[in-house]
Amino acid sequence: ARVGCRAGAGERGGEARRGGVPGVRGGWRAEHRSRDHGLPGGRLEHMDGRVELLLGGLGLESGQWLLDMTCGPGLVARAFARHGIAVTGVDIAPAAIRHAIGITDGLPCTFIVADAREVLLPVAEFDAAIYLYGQPGVPVPDHQRQILTRMRRSLRPAAPIVLEVRDAAVVDRRPAIRWWTGTRGLFGRDEKLVLTERIWDEGAQATVERDIVLDIETGALTTFGVTERAYETGEVETLLAGAGFPTVEFHPGWDGLDFDDSASWMVAVGR
């Protein structure tokens, strides 16, 4: 469903569907605005450096078209659009898309609420594609190939794609437990007690993280979980080659950019 569409003048549609957990959506938006978290792509003070690196690597110029798969709250899309790049962002979360629309008013951005595995994209329209926020580490391999093949069809011949994945060579495999209380965070604005557990699944080559959230006022207990796969360079090459990108270059740790846990990320550019 295309929630907001703006290209130049700014046509805007209504919200097509709602989803998510009550309270989480609002907290998610507020948390991204606050900048005070470690989500990849989230810290605005380092956004310009990353976008400058991507602009150079992709060879994009003002007036060209970029696909931003799993665009999240539109932070990267906005940074590219300020350079005159026309951006189409795709994300499954309506709250993320609403935030993206709000921060890109007047910029050449279009946003679509859709599952990356199923989104309908034009054929051979985009000059480049990005797939960031660590999202390439979330889908199972079959779905990952499906997403990358769909992206390849949407790109012009020889157009590049950028993936951001956890680098298996340096990812933290140590188990960890932490907890905190407060209203800050992704889980809403009410007072919460949050216990986070993280382990490394050797068989899946993935970190498994579980957040147990207690609402202090109501006593409601909710559990959230996320699994993120780490990749070896050879696995990324095989994955991209299978989707139609035979040549891959790697930029470990964002080529030395210093933000959050940047050293654990690997950027791959496929052509």
PDB file of C-alpha atoms in Angstrom:
ATOM      1  CA  ALA A   1       0.000   0.000   0.000  1.00  0.00           C
ATOM      2  CA  ARG A   2       1.423   3.364  -0.984  1.00  0.00           C
ATOM      3  CA  VAL A   3       0.974   5.542   2.082  1.00  0.00           C
ATOM      4  CA  GLY A   4       2.636   8.768   1.091  1.00  0.00           C
ATOM      5  CA  CYS A   5       3.847   9.761  -2.325  1.00  0.00           C
ATOM      6  CA  ARG A   6       5.755  12.917  -3.013  1.00  0.00           C
ATOM      7  CA  ALA A   7       7.824  13.697  -6.056  1.00  0.00           C
ATOM      8  CA  GLY A   8       8.483  17.386  -6.343  1.00  0.00           C
ATOM      9  CA  ALA A   9       5.072  18.953  -5.715  1.00  0.00           C
ATOM     10  CA  GLY A  10       3.995  16.310  -3.214  1.00  0.00           C
ATOM     11  CA  GLU A  11       0.911  14.197  -3.776  1.00  0.00           C
ATOM     12  CA  ARG A  12      -0.120  12.591  -0.509  1.00  0.00           C
ATOM     13  CA  GLY A  13      -2.344   9.593   0.071  1.00  0.00           C
ATOM     14  CA  GLY A  14      -4.083   8.416   3.213  1.00  0.00           C
ATOM     15  CA  GLU A  15      -2.922   5.632   5.483  1.00  0.00           C
ATOM     16  CA  ALA A  16      -3.684   2.279   3.950  1.00  0.00           C
ATOM     17  CA  ARG A  17      -3.374  -0.082   6.897  1.00  0.00           C
ATOM     18  CA  ARG A  18      -2.371  -0.198  10.534  1.00  0.00           C
ATOM     19  CA  GLY A  19      -0.306  -2.720  12.430  1.00  0.00           C
ATOM     20  CA  GLY A  20       2.076  -3.308  15.306  1.00  0.00           C
ATOM     21  CA  VAL A  21       1.739  -3.365  19.072  1.00  0.00           C
ATOM     22  CA  PRO A  22      -0.146  -0.526  20.812  1.00  0.00           C
ATOM     23  CA  GLY A  23       2.279   1.842  22.493  1.00  0.00           C
ATOM     24  CA  VAL A  24       5.292   0.527  20.616  1.00  0.00           C
ATOM     25  CA  ARG A  25       4.620   2.573  17.492  1.00  0.00           C
ATOM     26  CA  GLY A  26       4.611   5.896  19.349  1.00  0.00           C
ATOM     27  CA  GLY A  27       7.690   5.013  21.356  1.00  0.00           C
ATOM     28  CA  TRP A  28       9.450   3.886  18.198  1.00  0.00           C
ATOM     29  CA  ARG A  29       8.863   7.222  16.515  1.00  0.00           C
ATOM     30  CA  ALA A  30       9.889   9.212  19.591  1.00  0.00           C
ATOM     31  CA  GLU A  31      13.024   7.118  20.000  1.00  0.00           C
ATOM     32  CA  HIS A  32      14.151   7.765  16.457  1.00  0.00           C
ATOM     33  CA  ARG A  33      13.597  11.469  16.929  1.00  0.00           C
ATOM     34  CA  SER A  34      15.593  11.426  20.164  1.00  0.00           C
ATOM     35  CA  ARG A  35      18.659   9.845  18.430  1.00  0.00           C
ATOM     36  CA  ASP A  36      19.560   8.214  21.748  1.00  0.00           C
ATOM     37  CA  HIS A  37      19.894   4.582  20.690  1.00  0.00           C
ATOM     38  CA  GLY A  38      22.182   2.254  18.805  1.00  0.00           C
ATOM     39  CA  LEU A  39      20.102   1.101  15.877  1.00  0.00           C
ATOM     40  CA  PRO A  40      22.109   0.999  12.651  1.00  0.00           C
ATOM     41  CA  GLY A  41      21.336   4.067  10.625  1.00  0.00           C
ATOM     42  CA  GLY A  42      19.854   5.797  13.654  1.00  0.00           C
ATOM     43  CA  ARG A  43      22.436   8.348  14.807  1.00  0.00           C
ATOM     44  CA  LEU A  44      21.933  11.469  12.748  1.00  0.00           C
ATOM     45  CA  GLU A  45      25.289  12.988  13.650  1.00  0.00           C
ATOM     46  CA  HIS A  46      27.009  10.273  11.573  1.00  0.00           C
ATOM     47  CA  MET A  47      24.460  10.107   8.753  1.00  0.00           C
ATOM     48  CA  ASP A  48      26.187  12.592   6.464  1.00  0.00           C
ATOM     49  CA  GLY A  49      29.451  10.633   6.532  1.00  0.00           C
ATOM     50  CA  ARG A  50      27.722   7.420   5.559  1.00  0.00           C
ATOM     51  CA  VAL A  51      25.690   9.028   2.812  1.00  0.00           C
ATOM     52  CA  GLU A  52      28.776  10.752   1.394  1.00  0.00           C
ATOM     53  CA  LEU A  53      30.519   7.372   1.314  1.00  0.00           C
ATOM     54  CA  LEU A  54      27.531   5.778  -0.402  1.00  0.00           C
ATOM     55  CA  LEU A  55      27.150   8.602  -2.915  1.00  0.00           C
ATOM     56  CA  GLY A  56      30.748   8.163  -3.978  1.00  0.00           C
ATOM     57  CA  GLY A  57      30.571   4.392  -4.115  1.00  0.00           C
ATOM     58  CA  LEU A  58      27.318   4.340  -6.043  1.00  0.00           C
ATOM     59  CA  GLY A  59      28.246   7.170  -8.387  1.00  0.00           C
ATOM     60  CA  LEU A  60      24.844   8.809  -7.914  1.00  0.00           C
ATOM     61  CA  GLU A  61      24.146  12.326  -9.143  1.00  0.00           C
ATOM     62  CA  SER A  62      21.305  14.764  -8.632  1.00  0.00           C
ATOM     63  CA  GLY A  63      18.213  13.724 -10.562  1.00  0.00           C
ATOM     64  CA  GLN A  64      18.882   9.989 -10.424  1.00  0.00           C
ATOM     65  CA  TRP A  65      16.636   7.419  -8.736  1.00  0.00           C
ATOM     66  CA  LEU A  66      17.413   5.362  -5.613  1.00  0.00           C
ATOM     67  CA  LEU A  67      15.515   2.426  -4.090  1.00  0.00           C
ATOM     68  CA  ASP A  68      15.777   2.337  -0.270  1.00  0.00           C
ATOM     69  CA  MET A  69      14.580  -1.120   0.800  1.00  0.00           C
ATOM     70  CA  THR A  70      13.537  -1.399   4.475  1.00  0.00           C
ATOM     71  CA  CYS A  71      13.924   2.366   4.726  1.00  0.00           C
ATOM     72  CA  GLY A  72      12.787   2.623   8.345  1.00  0.00           C
ATOM     73  CA  PRO A  73      11.980   6.164   9.504  1.00  0.00           C
ATOM     74  CA  GLY A  74      13.420   7.806   6.384  1.00  0.00           C
ATOM     75  CA  LEU A  75      16.695   9.110   7.822  1.00  0.00           C
ATOM     76  CA  VAL A  76      18.842   7.785   4.978  1.00  0.00           C
ATOM     77  CA  ALA A  77      16.226   8.678   2.372  1.00  0.00           C
ATOM     78  CA  ARG A  78      16.154  12.264   3.603  1.00  0.00           C
ATOM     79  CA  ALA A  79      19.948  12.549   3.484  1.00  0.00           C
ATOM     80  CA  PHE A  80      20.055  11.313  -0.112  1.00  0.00           C
ATOM     81  CA  ALA A  81      17.117  13.491  -1.162  1.00  0.00           C
ATOM     82  CA  ARG A  82      18.945  16.580   0.116  1.00  0.00           C
ATOM     83  CA  HIS A  83      21.546  15.812  -2.562  1.00  0.00           C
ATOM     84  CA  GLY A  84      18.833  15.873  -5.238  1.00  0.00           C
ATOM     85  CA  ILE A  85      18.428  12.085  -5.423  1.00  0.00           C
ATOM     86  CA  ALA A  86      14.833  10.904  -5.962  1.00  0.00           C
ATOM     87  CA  VAL A  87      14.231   8.174  -3.359  1.00  0.00           C
ATOM     88  CA  THR A  88      11.589   5.453  -3.175  1.00  0.00           C
ATOM     89  CA  GLY A  89      11.522   3.943   0.321  1.00  0.00           C
ATOM     90  CA  VAL A  90       9.876   0.638   1.247  1.00  0.00           C
ATOM     91  CA  ASP A  91       9.104  -0.534   4.790  1.00  0.00           C
ATOM     92  CA  ILE A  92       6.589  -2.892   6.372  1.00  0.00           C
ATOM     93  CA  ALA A  93       5.933  -0.626   9.381  1.00  0.00           C
ATOM     94  CA  PRO A  94       3.259   2.088   8.960  1.00  0.00           C
ATOM     95  CA  ALA A  95       4.735   4.050  11.880  1.00  0.00           C
ATOM     96  CA  ALA A  96       8.122   4.148  10.182  1.00  0.00           C
ATOM     97  CA  ILE A  97       6.596   5.360   6.935  1.00  0.00           C
ATOM     98  CA  ARG A  98       4.566   8.061   8.677  1.00  0.00           C
ATOM     99  CA  HIS A  99       7.763   9.341  10.290  1.00  0.00           C
ATOM    100  CA  ALA A 100       9.593   9.207   6.953  1.00  0.00           C
ATOM    101  CA  ILE A 101       6.849  11.243   5.292  1.00  0.00           C
ATOM    102  CA  GLY A 102       6.977  13.809   8.064  1.00  0.00           C
ATOM    103  CA  ILE A 103      10.728  14.444   7.847  1.00  0.00           C
ATOM    104  CA  THR A 104      10.968  14.556   4.034  1.00  0.00           C
ATOM    105  CA  ASP A 105       8.277  17.112   3.259  1.00  0.00           C
ATOM    106  CA  GLY A 106       9.217  19.009   0.105  1.00  0.00           C
ATOM    107  CA  LEU A 107      11.936  16.520  -0.867  1.00  0.00           C
ATOM    108  CA  PRO A 108      11.782  14.108  -3.845  1.00  0.00           C
ATOM    109  CA  CYS A 109      10.723  11.044  -1.831  1.00  0.00           C
ATOM    110  CA  THR A 110       8.054   8.383  -2.280  1.00  0.00           C
ATOM    111  CA  PHE A 111       7.270   5.862   0.453  1.00  0.00           C
ATOM    112  CA  ILE A 112       5.468   2.517   0.268  1.00  0.00           C
ATOM    113  CA  VAL A 113       4.160   0.359   3.110  1.00  0.00           C
ATOM    114  CA  ALA A 114       4.895  -3.198   1.983  1.00  0.00           C
ATOM    115  CA  ASP A 115       6.667  -6.434   2.797  1.00  0.00           C
ATOM    116  CA  ALA A 116      10.075  -6.459   1.081  1.00  0.00           C
ATOM    117  CA  ARG A 117       9.338  -9.975  -0.181  1.00  0.00           C
ATOM    118  CA  GLU A 118       6.140  -8.906  -1.929  1.00  0.00           C
ATOM    119  CA  VAL A 119       6.410  -5.220  -2.821  1.00  0.00           C
ATOM    120  CA  LEU A 120       5.520  -4.390  -6.419  1.00  0.00           C
ATOM    121  CA  LEU A 121       8.331  -2.364  -7.969  1.00  0.00           C
ATOM    122  CA  PRO A 122       8.794  -0.957 -11.480  1.00  0.00           C
ATOM    123  CA  VAL A 123      11.160  -2.836 -13.770  1.00  0.00           C
ATOM    124  CA  ALA A 124      14.576  -1.345 -14.608  1.00  0.00           C
ATOM    125  CA  GLU A 125      13.766   2.107 -13.174  1.00  0.00           C
ATOM    126  CA  PHE A 126      16.299   2.731 -10.387  1.00  0.00           C
ATOM    127  CA  ASP A 127      19.914   3.831 -10.773  1.00  0.00           C
ATOM    128  CA  ALA A 128      20.962   2.219  -7.475  1.00  0.00           C
ATOM    129  CA  ALA A 129      19.526   0.411  -4.449  1.00  0.00           C
ATOM    130  CA  ILE A 130      20.396   0.296  -0.758  1.00  0.00           C
ATOM    131  CA  TYR A 131      19.405  -2.348   1.784  1.00  0.00           C
ATOM    132  CA  LEU A 132      20.630  -1.090   5.151  1.00  0.00           C
ATOM    133  CA  TYR A 133      19.667  -0.961   8.858  1.00  0.00           C
ATOM    134  CA  GLY A 134      21.090  -4.499   9.206  1.00  0.00           C
ATOM    135  CA  GLN A 135      17.893  -5.811   7.623  1.00  0.00           C
ATOM    136  CA  PRO A 136      19.674  -8.218   5.217  1.00  0.00           C
ATOM    137  CA  GLY A 137      20.508 -10.263   8.322  1.00  0.00           C
ATOM    138  CA  VAL A 138      16.860 -10.801   9.280  1.00  0.00           C
ATOM    139  CA  PRO A 139      15.173 -12.864   6.493  1.00  0.00           C
ATOM    140  CA  VAL A 140      15.781 -16.584   6.118  1.00  0.00           C
ATOM    141  CA  PRO A 141      18.014 -17.403   3.095  1.00  0.00           C
ATOM    142  CA  ASP A 142      15.169 -18.266   0.692  1.00  0.00           C
ATOM    143  CA  HIS A 143      13.384 -15.005   1.459  1.00  0.00           C
ATOM    144  CA  GLN A 144      16.654 -13.108   1.197  1.00  0.00           C
ATOM    145  CA  ARG A 145      17.220 -14.387  -2.335  1.00  0.00           C
ATOM    146  CA  GLN A 146      13.641 -13.458  -3.175  1.00  0.00           C
ATOM    147  CA  ILE A 147      14.135  -9.883  -1.965  1.00  0.00           C
ATOM    148  CA  LEU A 148      17.462  -9.417  -3.765  1.00  0.00           C
ATOM    149  CA  THR A 149      16.095 -10.818  -7.026  1.00  0.00           C
ATOM    150  CA  ARG A 150      13.142  -8.446  -6.785  1.00  0.00           C
ATOM    151  CA  MET A 151      15.547  -5.555  -6.249  1.00  0.00           C
ATOM    152  CA  ARG A 152      17.713  -6.619  -9.188  1.00  0.00           C
ATOM    153  CA  ARG A 153      14.678  -6.524 -11.520  1.00  0.00           C
ATOM    154  CA  SER A 154      13.901  -2.976 -10.388  1.00  0.00           C
ATOM    155  CA  LEU A 155      17.412  -1.718 -11.246  1.00  0.00           C
ATOM    156  CA  ARG A 156      18.728  -0.546 -14.588  1.00  0.00           C
ATOM    157  CA  PRO A 157      21.385  -2.786 -16.194  1.00  0.00           C
ATOM    158  CA  ALA A 158      24.692  -2.705 -14.261  1.00  0.00           C
ATOM    159  CA  ALA A 159      23.175  -0.504 -11.519  1.00  0.00           C
ATOM    160  CA  PRO A 160      24.693  -1.172  -8.053  1.00  0.00           C
ATOM    161  CA  ILE A 161      23.181  -2.422  -4.825  1.00  0.00           C
ATOM    162  CA  VAL A 162      24.503  -1.837  -1.288  1.00  0.00           C
ATOM    163  CA  LEU A 163      23.960  -4.274   1.585  1.00  0.00           C
ATOM    164  CA  GLU A 164      24.821  -3.662   5.243  1.00  0.00           C
ATOM    165  CA  VAL A 165      25.289  -6.910   7.193  1.00  0.00           C
ATOM    166  CA  ARG A 166      26.934  -8.053  10.395  1.00  0.00           C
ATOM    167  CA  ASP A 167      30.502  -9.152   9.708  1.00  0.00           C
ATOM    168  CA  ALA A 168      30.896 -12.738  10.938  1.00  0.00           C
ATOM    169  CA  ALA A 169      34.629 -12.160  11.355  1.00  0.00           C
ATOM    170  CA  VAL A 170      34.145  -9.595  14.126  1.00  0.00           C
ATOM    171  CA  VAL A 171      30.573  -9.969  15.439  1.00  0.00           C
ATOM    172  CA  ASP A 172      30.287 -10.213  19.220  1.00  0.00           C
ATOM    173  CA  ARG A 173      29.448 -13.841  20.092  1.00  0.00           C
ATOM    174  CA  ARG A 174      29.444 -13.386  23.865  1.00  0.00           C
ATOM    175  CA  PRO A 175      26.164 -13.928  25.742  1.00  0.00           C
ATOM    176  CA  ALA A 176      24.829 -10.821  27.431  1.00  0.00           C
ATOM    177  CA  ILE A 177      22.107  -9.793  29.861  1.00  0.00           C
ATOM    178  CA  ARG A 178      21.162  -6.222  30.695  1.00  0.00           C
ATOM    179  CA  TRP A 179      18.190  -4.397  32.169  1.00  0.00           C
ATOM    180  CA  TRP A 180      16.931  -0.867  32.584  1.00  0.00           C
ATOM    181  CA  THR A 181      13.883   1.075  33.727  1.00  0.00           C
ATOM    182  CA  GLY A 182      12.348   4.244  32.357  1.00  0.00           C
ATOM    183  CA  THR A 183      10.178   5.648  29.630  1.00  0.00           C
ATOM    184  CA  ARG A 184      12.898   5.904  26.988  1.00  0.00           C
ATOM    185  CA  GLY A 185      13.091   3.180  24.359  1.00  0.00           C
ATOM    186  CA  LEU A 186      11.295   1.408  21.562  1.00  0.00           C
ATOM    187  CA  PHE A 187       8.553  -0.058  23.756  1.00  0.00           C
ATOM    188  CA  GLY A 188       6.337   2.947  24.408  1.00  0.00           C
ATOM    189  CA  ARG A 189       6.281   5.988  26.638  1.00  0.00           C
ATOM    190  CA  ASP A 190       4.927   4.425  29.838  1.00  0.00           C
ATOM    191  CA  GLU A 191       7.284   3.432  32.644  1.00  0.00           C
ATOM    192  CA  LYS A 192       8.863   0.075  31.791  1.00  0.00           C
ATOM    193  CA  LEU A 193      11.238  -2.500  33.217  1.00  0.00           C
ATOM    194  CA  VAL A 194      13.114  -4.099  30.319  1.00  0.00           C
ATOM    195  CA  LEU A 195      15.304  -7.207  30.545  1.00  0.00           C
ATOM    196  CA  THR A 196      17.322  -8.012  27.409  1.00  0.00           C
ATOM    197  CA  GLU A 197      19.004 -11.373  26.814  1.00  0.00           C
ATOM    198  CA  ARG A 198      21.324 -12.058  23.887  1.00  0.00           C
ATOM    199  CA  ILE A 199      22.970 -15.299  22.801  1.00  0.00           C
ATOM    200  CA  TRP A 200      24.925 -16.519  19.767  1.00  0.00           C
ATOM    201  CA  ASP A 201      23.393 -19.424  17.808  1.00  0.00           C
ATOM    202  CA  GLU A 202      26.394 -21.162  16.231  1.00  0.00           C
ATOM    203  CA  GLY A 203      24.299 -23.374  13.952  1.00  0.00           C
ATOM    204  CA  ALA A 204      22.349 -20.443  12.519  1.00  0.00           C
ATOM    205  CA  GLN A 205      25.362 -18.086  12.629  1.00  0.00           C
ATOM    206  CA  ALA A 206      23.091 -15.507  14.202  1.00  0.00           C
ATOM    207  CA  THR A 207      22.562 -13.437  17.314  1.00  0.00           C
ATOM    208  CA  VAL A 208      19.261 -14.101  19.058  1.00  0.00           C
ATOM    209  CA  GLU A 209      17.959 -11.299  21.245  1.00  0.00           C
ATOM    210  CA  ARG A 210      14.906 -11.313  23.485  1.00  0.00           C
ATOM    211  CA  ASP A 211      13.404  -8.306  25.276  1.00  0.00           C
ATOM    212  CA  ILE A 212      11.081  -9.002  28.218  1.00  0.00           C
ATOM    213  CA  VAL A 213       9.106  -5.816  28.891  1.00  0.00           C
ATOM    214  CA  LEU A 214       7.115  -5.212  32.073  1.00  0.00           C
ATOM    215  CA  ASP A 215       4.710  -2.264  32.129  1.00  0.00           C
ATOM    216  CA  ILE A 216       5.185  -0.970  35.679  1.00  0.00           C
ATOM    217  CA  GLU A 217       1.757   0.688  35.849  1.00  0.00           C
ATOM    218  CA  THR A 218      -0.414  -2.122  34.434  1.00  0.00           C
ATOM    219  CA  GLY A 219       1.742  -5.175  35.143  1.00  0.00           C
ATOM    220  CA  ALA A 220       1.445  -6.304  31.529  1.00  0.00           C
ATOM    221  CA  LEU A 221       4.331  -8.501  30.429  1.00  0.00           C
ATOM    222  CA  THR A 222       5.341  -8.659  26.759  1.00  0.00           C
ATOM    223  CA  THR A 223       8.220 -10.441  25.047  1.00  0.00           C
ATOM    224  CA  PHE A 224       9.848  -9.294  21.819  1.00  0.00           C
ATOM    225  CA  GLY A 225      12.497 -11.187  19.885  1.00  0.00           C
ATOM    226  CA  VAL A 226      14.791 -10.637  16.937  1.00  0.00           C
ATOM    227  CA  THR A 227      17.322 -12.848  15.170  1.00  0.00           C
ATOM    228  CA  GLU A 228      20.119 -11.332  13.093  1.00  0.00           C
ATOM    229  CA  ARG A 229      22.409 -13.428  10.925  1.00  0.00           C
ATOM    230  CA  ALA A 230      26.076 -12.602  10.449  1.00  0.00           C
ATOM    231  CA  TYR A 231      27.751 -13.217   7.068  1.00  0.00           C
ATOM    232  CA  GLU A 232      31.140 -14.252   5.787  1.00  0.00           C
ATOM    233  CA  THR A 233      32.311 -12.399   2.667  1.00  0.00           C
ATOM    234  CA  GLY A 234      32.027 -15.584   0.584  1.00  0.00           C
ATOM    235  CA  GLU A 235      28.391 -16.014   1.620  1.00  0.00           C
ATOM    236  CA  VAL A 236      27.579 -12.457   0.581  1.00  0.00           C
ATOM    237  CA  GLU A 237      29.273 -12.984  -2.788  1.00  0.00           C
ATOM    238  CA  THR A 238      27.255 -16.156  -3.394  1.00  0.00           C
ATOM    239  CA  LEU A 239      24.024 -14.482  -2.326  1.00  0.00           C
ATOM    240  CA  LEU A 240      24.514 -11.473  -4.589  1.00  0.00           C
ATOM    241  CA  ALA A 241      25.766 -13.505  -7.540  1.00  0.00           C
ATOM    242  CA  GLY A 242      22.623 -15.647  -7.345  1.00  0.00           C
ATOM    243  CA  ALA A 243      20.488 -12.514  -7.566  1.00  0.00           C
ATOM    244  CA  GLY A 244      22.339 -11.155 -10.612  1.00  0.00           C
ATOM    245  CA  PHE A 245      25.216  -9.162  -9.086  1.00  0.00           C
ATOM    246  CA  PRO A 246      28.371 -11.044 -10.185  1.00  0.00           C
ATOM    247  CA  THR A 247      30.887  -8.496  -8.859  1.00  0.00           C
ATOM    248  CA  VAL A 248      31.095  -7.521  -5.175  1.00  0.00           C
ATOM    249  CA  GLU A 249      33.377  -5.127  -3.302  1.00  0.00           C
ATOM    250  CA  PHE A 250      33.530  -4.966   0.478  1.00  0.00           C
ATOM    251  CA  HIS A 251      33.933  -2.100   2.936  1.00  0.00           C
ATOM    252  CA  PRO A 252      34.415  -3.564   6.448  1.00  0.00           C
ATOM    253  CA  GLY A 253      33.399  -1.313   9.308  1.00  0.00           C
ATOM    254  CA  TRP A 254      32.089   1.357   6.952  1.00  0.00           C
ATOM    255  CA  ASP A 255      35.701   2.086   5.942  1.00  0.00           C
ATOM    256  CA  GLY A 256      36.550   3.308   9.414  1.00  0.00           C
ATOM    257  CA  LEU A 257      33.573   5.593  10.063  1.00  0.00           C
ATOM    258  CA  ASP A 258      33.136   5.783  13.842  1.00  0.00           C
ATOM    259  CA  PHE A 259      29.536   5.382  15.027  1.00  0.00           C
ATOM    260  CA  ASP A 260      27.817   3.034  17.464  1.00  0.00           C
ATOM    261  CA  ASP A 261      29.228  -0.464  16.809  1.00  0.00           C
ATOM    262  CA  SER A 262      30.324   0.407  13.266  1.00  0.00           C
ATOM    263  CA  ALA A 263      33.276  -2.000  13.381  1.00  0.00           C
ATOM    264  CA  SER A 264      30.903  -4.991  13.441  1.00  0.00           C
ATOM    265  CA  TRP A 265      29.200  -4.016  10.157  1.00  0.00           C
ATOM    266  CA  MET A 266      30.246  -4.927   6.648  1.00  0.00           C
ATOM    267  CA  VAL A 267      29.104  -2.965   3.604  1.00  0.00           C
ATOM    268  CA  ALA A 268      28.948  -4.871   0.322  1.00  0.00           C
ATOM    269  CA  VAL A 269      28.467  -3.213  -3.079  1.00  0.00           C
ATOM    270  CA  GLY A 270      27.208  -5.545  -5.796  1.00  0.00           C
ATOM    271  CA  ARG A 271      27.100  -4.829  -9.509  1.00  0.00           C
TER     272      ARG A 271
END
